[in-house]
Amino acid sequence: MLVLLPPSETKRPGGEGPPLDLEGLALTLLREPRDAVVDALVALAADEDLAARVLKLSEKRRHEIADNAALRTAATMPAIDRYTGVLFDALDAAGLDADARAWLGEHIMIHSAPFGPVGALDGIPAYRLAAGTSIPGLPALRRVWAHAVTDALAELRPGFVLDLRSEAYAALGPVPTGVSSVYVRVVTPGEGGAVRALNHFNKHAKGDLVRSLALTRPRIESLGEFREWARAAGWALQDANAGEIALIV
């Protein structure tokens, strides 16, 4: 099973790992678009005023331009530790034991805007870039990433993909046709049997779900097996649109 996670806008600063090694990241087919996006971000950082406008940075966040300027030289840390925010706080990867973290490294990819999907334990630097940002000198990120990511995932040949990404990041790399997968939406019961989507609790539930997977480390290669594991683990699921499932919280 491969689990795809969205990134977070907020990130931990610093790191103790070596500088970014694009060749060493998961999905090596993505080397060319990774180079293109990283080079464009570094070049953009040379003009702070332009970078602030493009990246939609407030005065308080302008220091993040320096993060982009140093993408190739800054210290790194595992991607699963780099991101903060509701989902990653709920997952609490730092609080997991070695076996659980190893499971994350084998089964989790986080879909970043500058690097595409990276392994949970791949070293990445701090950066600022969102899925919907248009970088001068580059096509729209969807054009940069979508086909390349789909092709790279196809080469990986995952047995089953659990897609927990937001719609914006799912658009940057659709799961290949023919690969068994399901897109997860988090909902809560409403009146008359209806359900409604969540925002804050959507992210929290996804973090809890991944933590539960890492702690139990099931062998899942199909939607049916995921359903069985979820039921046993106390998660409530409901069929949604084609290719989607609702996680009820």
CSV table of C-alpha atoms in Angstrom, one decimal:
chain,number,residue,atom,x,y,z
A,1,MET,CA,0.0,0.0,0.0
A,2,LEU,CA,1.0,3.6,-0.8
A,3,VAL,CA,-0.5,6.4,1.2
A,4,LEU,CA,-0.4,9.9,-0.4
A,5,LEU,CA,-0.5,12.9,2.0
A,6,PRO,CA,-0.8,16.6,1.3
A,7,PRO,CA,2.0,18.9,2.6
A,8,SER,CA,1.4,21.7,5.1
A,9,GLU,CA,2.0,25.4,4.6
A,10,THR,CA,3.8,25.5,8.0
A,11,LYS,CA,7.1,23.8,8.5
A,12,ARG,CA,9.8,23.4,11.1
A,13,PRO,CA,12.9,25.5,10.4
A,14,GLY,CA,16.5,24.2,10.3
A,15,GLY,CA,17.6,20.6,10.2
A,16,GLU,CA,20.6,18.4,10.7
A,17,GLY,CA,20.6,16.5,7.4
A,18,PRO,CA,22.9,17.2,4.4
A,19,PRO,CA,21.8,19.6,1.6
A,20,LEU,CA,19.1,18.6,-0.7
A,21,ASP,CA,19.9,15.6,-2.9
A,22,LEU,CA,17.3,15.5,-5.7
A,23,GLU,CA,18.7,12.3,-7.0
A,24,GLY,CA,18.1,10.6,-3.6
A,25,LEU,CA,14.4,11.4,-3.3
A,26,ALA,CA,11.8,8.9,-4.0
A,27,LEU,CA,10.4,8.6,-7.6
A,28,THR,CA,13.7,9.3,-9.5
A,29,LEU,CA,11.8,9.9,-12.7
A,30,LEU,CA,10.9,13.3,-11.3
A,31,ARG,CA,14.5,14.6,-11.4
A,32,GLU,CA,13.9,17.0,-14.3
A,33,PRO,CA,10.8,18.8,-13.1
A,34,ARG,CA,12.3,18.9,-9.6
A,35,ASP,CA,15.4,20.7,-10.9
A,36,ALA,CA,13.2,23.1,-13.0
A,37,VAL,CA,11.0,24.1,-10.0
A,38,VAL,CA,13.9,24.4,-7.6
A,39,ASP,CA,15.9,26.6,-10.0
A,40,ALA,CA,12.9,28.8,-10.6
A,41,LEU,CA,12.3,29.3,-6.9
A,42,VAL,CA,15.9,30.1,-6.3
A,43,ALA,CA,15.9,32.6,-9.1
A,44,LEU,CA,12.6,34.2,-7.9
A,45,ALA,CA,14.2,34.7,-4.4
A,46,ALA,CA,16.7,37.1,-5.9
A,47,ASP,CA,13.9,39.7,-6.2
A,48,GLU,CA,12.4,39.9,-2.8
A,49,ASP,CA,9.5,42.2,-3.7
A,50,LEU,CA,8.5,40.1,-6.6
A,51,ALA,CA,8.9,36.9,-4.6
A,52,ALA,CA,6.7,38.3,-1.8
A,53,ARG,CA,4.0,39.1,-4.4
A,54,VAL,CA,4.2,35.8,-6.2
A,55,LEU,CA,4.2,33.8,-3.0
A,56,LYS,CA,1.6,36.0,-1.3
A,57,LEU,CA,3.8,36.6,1.7
A,58,SER,CA,3.0,39.1,4.5
A,59,GLU,CA,5.7,41.2,6.0
A,60,LYS,CA,5.9,38.6,8.8
A,61,ARG,CA,6.5,35.8,6.4
A,62,ARG,CA,9.1,37.5,4.1
A,63,HIS,CA,11.9,35.5,5.8
A,64,GLU,CA,10.6,32.5,3.9
A,65,ILE,CA,12.1,34.0,0.7
A,66,ALA,CA,15.5,33.2,2.2
A,67,ASP,CA,14.4,29.6,2.6
A,68,ASN,CA,13.8,29.4,-1.1
A,69,ALA,CA,17.0,31.1,-1.9
A,70,ALA,CA,18.9,28.4,0.0
A,71,LEU,CA,17.0,25.3,-1.3
A,72,ARG,CA,20.1,23.7,-2.7
A,73,THR,CA,22.4,24.5,0.3
A,74,ALA,CA,20.2,24.5,3.4
A,75,ALA,CA,20.1,21.6,6.0
A,76,THR,CA,17.4,19.1,5.6
A,77,MET,CA,15.2,16.9,7.8
A,78,PRO,CA,12.9,14.0,7.0
A,79,ALA,CA,9.8,15.3,5.3
A,80,ILE,CA,7.5,13.7,7.8
A,81,ASP,CA,9.2,15.9,10.5
A,82,ARG,CA,9.5,19.0,8.4
A,83,TYR,CA,5.8,19.6,8.1
A,84,THR,CA,3.7,20.9,11.0
A,85,GLY,CA,0.0,21.9,11.3
A,86,VAL,CA,-3.1,19.9,12.1
A,87,LEU,CA,-2.5,16.8,10.1
A,88,PHE,CA,1.1,16.4,11.1
A,89,ASP,CA,0.6,17.3,14.7
A,90,ALA,CA,-2.1,14.6,14.9
A,91,LEU,CA,0.2,12.1,13.2
A,92,ASP,CA,3.1,13.0,15.6
A,93,ALA,CA,5.8,11.1,13.7
A,94,ALA,CA,8.4,12.2,16.3
A,95,GLY,CA,6.5,10.3,18.9
A,96,LEU,CA,6.5,7.0,17.0
A,97,ASP,CA,8.9,4.2,17.7
A,98,ALA,CA,11.5,3.0,15.1
A,99,ASP,CA,9.3,0.3,13.7
A,100,ALA,CA,6.4,2.7,13.1
A,101,ARG,CA,8.7,5.3,11.5
A,102,ALA,CA,10.2,2.6,9.3
A,103,TRP,CA,6.7,1.8,8.2
A,104,LEU,CA,6.1,5.5,7.3
A,105,GLY,CA,9.3,5.4,5.2
A,106,GLU,CA,8.1,2.4,3.3
A,107,HIS,CA,4.5,3.4,2.7
A,108,ILE,CA,4.0,7.2,3.0
A,109,MET,CA,4.7,9.9,0.4
A,110,ILE,CA,4.0,13.6,0.9
A,111,HIS,CA,3.1,15.5,-2.2
A,112,SER,CA,5.1,18.8,-2.1
A,113,ALA,CA,4.8,21.6,-4.6
A,114,PRO,CA,8.6,22.0,-5.3
A,115,PHE,CA,9.7,18.3,-5.2
A,116,GLY,CA,6.6,16.4,-6.1
A,117,PRO,CA,5.8,13.3,-3.9
A,118,VAL,CA,8.7,12.6,-1.6
A,119,GLY,CA,9.2,9.7,0.8
A,120,ALA,CA,8.3,10.3,4.4
A,121,LEU,CA,11.9,9.9,5.5
A,122,ASP,CA,13.4,11.8,2.5
A,123,GLY,CA,15.4,14.8,3.6
A,124,ILE,CA,14.0,18.1,2.4
A,125,PRO,CA,14.8,21.8,3.3
A,126,ALA,CA,12.3,24.4,4.5
A,127,TYR,CA,10.6,26.1,1.6
A,128,ARG,CA,7.6,28.3,0.6
A,129,LEU,CA,5.4,27.2,-2.4
A,130,ALA,CA,1.8,26.2,-2.7
A,131,ALA,CA,0.1,24.1,-5.3
A,132,GLY,CA,-1.7,27.0,-6.9
A,133,THR,CA,1.3,29.4,-7.2
A,134,SER,CA,2.4,30.5,-10.6
A,135,ILE,CA,6.2,30.9,-10.7
A,136,PRO,CA,7.7,33.3,-13.3
A,137,GLY,CA,9.5,31.3,-16.0
A,138,LEU,CA,7.5,28.1,-15.4
A,139,PRO,CA,4.3,26.7,-16.8
A,140,ALA,CA,1.5,26.3,-14.2
A,141,LEU,CA,2.5,23.7,-11.6
A,142,ARG,CA,-0.2,21.4,-12.8
A,143,ARG,CA,1.4,21.2,-16.2
A,144,VAL,CA,4.9,20.7,-14.7
A,145,TRP,CA,3.8,17.9,-12.4
A,146,ALA,CA,0.7,16.1,-13.4
A,147,HIS,CA,1.9,13.8,-16.2
A,148,ALA,CA,5.3,13.4,-14.7
A,149,VAL,CA,4.0,12.3,-11.3
A,150,THR,CA,1.4,9.9,-12.8
A,151,ASP,CA,4.1,8.3,-14.9
A,152,ALA,CA,6.4,8.0,-11.9
A,153,LEU,CA,3.7,6.4,-9.8
A,154,ALA,CA,2.9,4.0,-12.6
A,155,GLU,CA,6.6,2.9,-12.6
A,156,LEU,CA,6.4,2.4,-8.9
A,157,ARG,CA,3.5,-0.1,-9.4
A,158,PRO,CA,1.9,0.3,-6.0
A,159,GLY,CA,-0.5,-2.5,-5.2
A,160,PHE,CA,-3.1,-0.1,-3.6
A,161,VAL,CA,-3.1,3.7,-3.2
A,162,LEU,CA,-4.9,5.4,-0.3
A,163,ASP,CA,-5.1,9.0,-1.5
A,164,LEU,CA,-5.4,11.5,1.4
A,165,ARG,CA,-4.3,14.5,-0.5
A,166,SER,CA,-6.3,17.7,-0.9
A,167,GLU,CA,-7.9,18.2,-4.3
A,168,ALA,CA,-5.3,20.8,-5.2
A,169,TYR,CA,-2.4,18.4,-4.7
A,170,ALA,CA,-4.3,15.4,-6.2
A,171,ALA,CA,-4.5,17.5,-9.4
A,172,LEU,CA,-0.7,17.8,-9.4
A,173,GLY,CA,-0.4,14.0,-9.9
A,174,PRO,CA,-3.5,11.8,-10.5
A,175,VAL,CA,-3.1,8.2,-9.6
A,176,PRO,CA,-2.4,6.1,-12.8
A,177,THR,CA,-5.4,4.5,-14.5
A,178,GLY,CA,-5.4,0.8,-13.7
A,179,VAL,CA,-3.9,1.2,-10.2
A,180,SER,CA,-6.3,0.2,-7.4
A,181,SER,CA,-6.9,3.3,-5.4
A,182,VAL,CA,-9.4,5.3,-3.4
A,183,TYR,CA,-9.7,9.0,-2.6
A,184,VAL,CA,-10.7,9.7,1.0
A,185,ARG,CA,-13.0,12.5,2.1
A,186,VAL,CA,-13.6,13.2,5.8
A,187,VAL,CA,-17.2,13.9,6.7
A,188,THR,CA,-19.4,14.2,9.7
A,189,PRO,CA,-23.1,13.1,10.1
A,190,GLY,CA,-25.7,15.8,9.6
A,191,GLU,CA,-29.4,16.0,9.9
A,192,GLY,CA,-31.6,13.5,8.1
A,193,GLY,CA,-28.7,11.1,7.4
A,194,ALA,CA,-26.8,13.6,5.3
A,195,VAL,CA,-23.1,14.2,5.8
A,196,ARG,CA,-21.0,17.3,5.5
A,197,ALA,CA,-17.4,17.8,4.7
A,198,LEU,CA,-14.9,19.1,7.4
A,199,ASN,CA,-11.9,21.3,7.3
A,200,HIS,CA,-9.9,21.4,10.5
A,201,PHE,CA,-11.1,18.0,11.6
A,202,ASN,CA,-10.6,16.7,8.1
A,203,LYS,CA,-6.8,17.2,8.6
A,204,HIS,CA,-6.8,15.9,12.1
A,205,ALA,CA,-8.7,12.7,11.2
A,206,LYS,CA,-6.2,12.0,8.3
A,207,GLY,CA,-3.3,12.4,10.8
A,208,ASP,CA,-4.9,10.1,13.3
A,209,LEU,CA,-5.6,7.6,10.5
A,210,VAL,CA,-2.0,7.5,9.3
A,211,ARG,CA,-0.7,7.2,12.9
A,212,SER,CA,-3.1,4.3,13.4
A,213,LEU,CA,-1.7,2.6,10.3
A,214,ALA,CA,1.9,3.2,11.4
A,215,LEU,CA,1.2,1.7,14.8
A,216,THR,CA,-0.6,-1.4,13.5
A,217,ARG,CA,1.4,-1.8,10.3
A,218,PRO,CA,-1.2,-3.9,8.4
A,219,ARG,CA,-0.6,-5.5,5.0
A,220,ILE,CA,-3.1,-3.9,2.7
A,221,GLU,CA,-3.2,-4.4,-1.0
A,222,SER,CA,-6.9,-3.6,-1.9
A,223,LEU,CA,-9.8,-1.5,-0.9
A,224,GLY,CA,-11.5,-4.5,0.6
A,225,GLU,CA,-8.5,-5.1,2.9
A,226,PHE,CA,-8.4,-1.5,3.8
A,227,ARG,CA,-12.1,-1.7,4.7
A,228,GLU,CA,-11.5,-4.7,6.9
A,229,TRP,CA,-8.6,-3.1,8.7
A,230,ALA,CA,-10.5,0.2,9.2
A,231,ARG,CA,-13.5,-1.7,10.7
A,232,ALA,CA,-11.3,-3.6,13.1
A,233,ALA,CA,-9.5,-0.4,14.1
A,234,GLY,CA,-12.7,1.4,14.8
A,235,TRP,CA,-12.9,3.7,11.8
A,236,ALA,CA,-16.3,4.3,10.1
A,237,LEU,CA,-16.3,4.3,6.3
A,238,GLN,CA,-19.1,5.0,3.8
A,239,ASP,CA,-19.2,4.7,0.1
A,240,ALA,CA,-19.1,8.1,-1.7
A,241,ASN,CA,-18.6,8.9,-5.4
A,242,ALA,CA,-16.9,6.5,-7.8
A,243,GLY,CA,-13.3,6.1,-6.7
A,244,GLU,CA,-14.0,7.8,-3.4
A,245,ILE,CA,-14.8,6.7,0.2
A,246,ALA,CA,-16.0,8.8,3.1
A,247,LEU,CA,-14.3,8.6,6.5
A,248,ILE,CA,-16.9,9.5,9.1
A,249,VAL,CA,-15.8,11.3,12.2
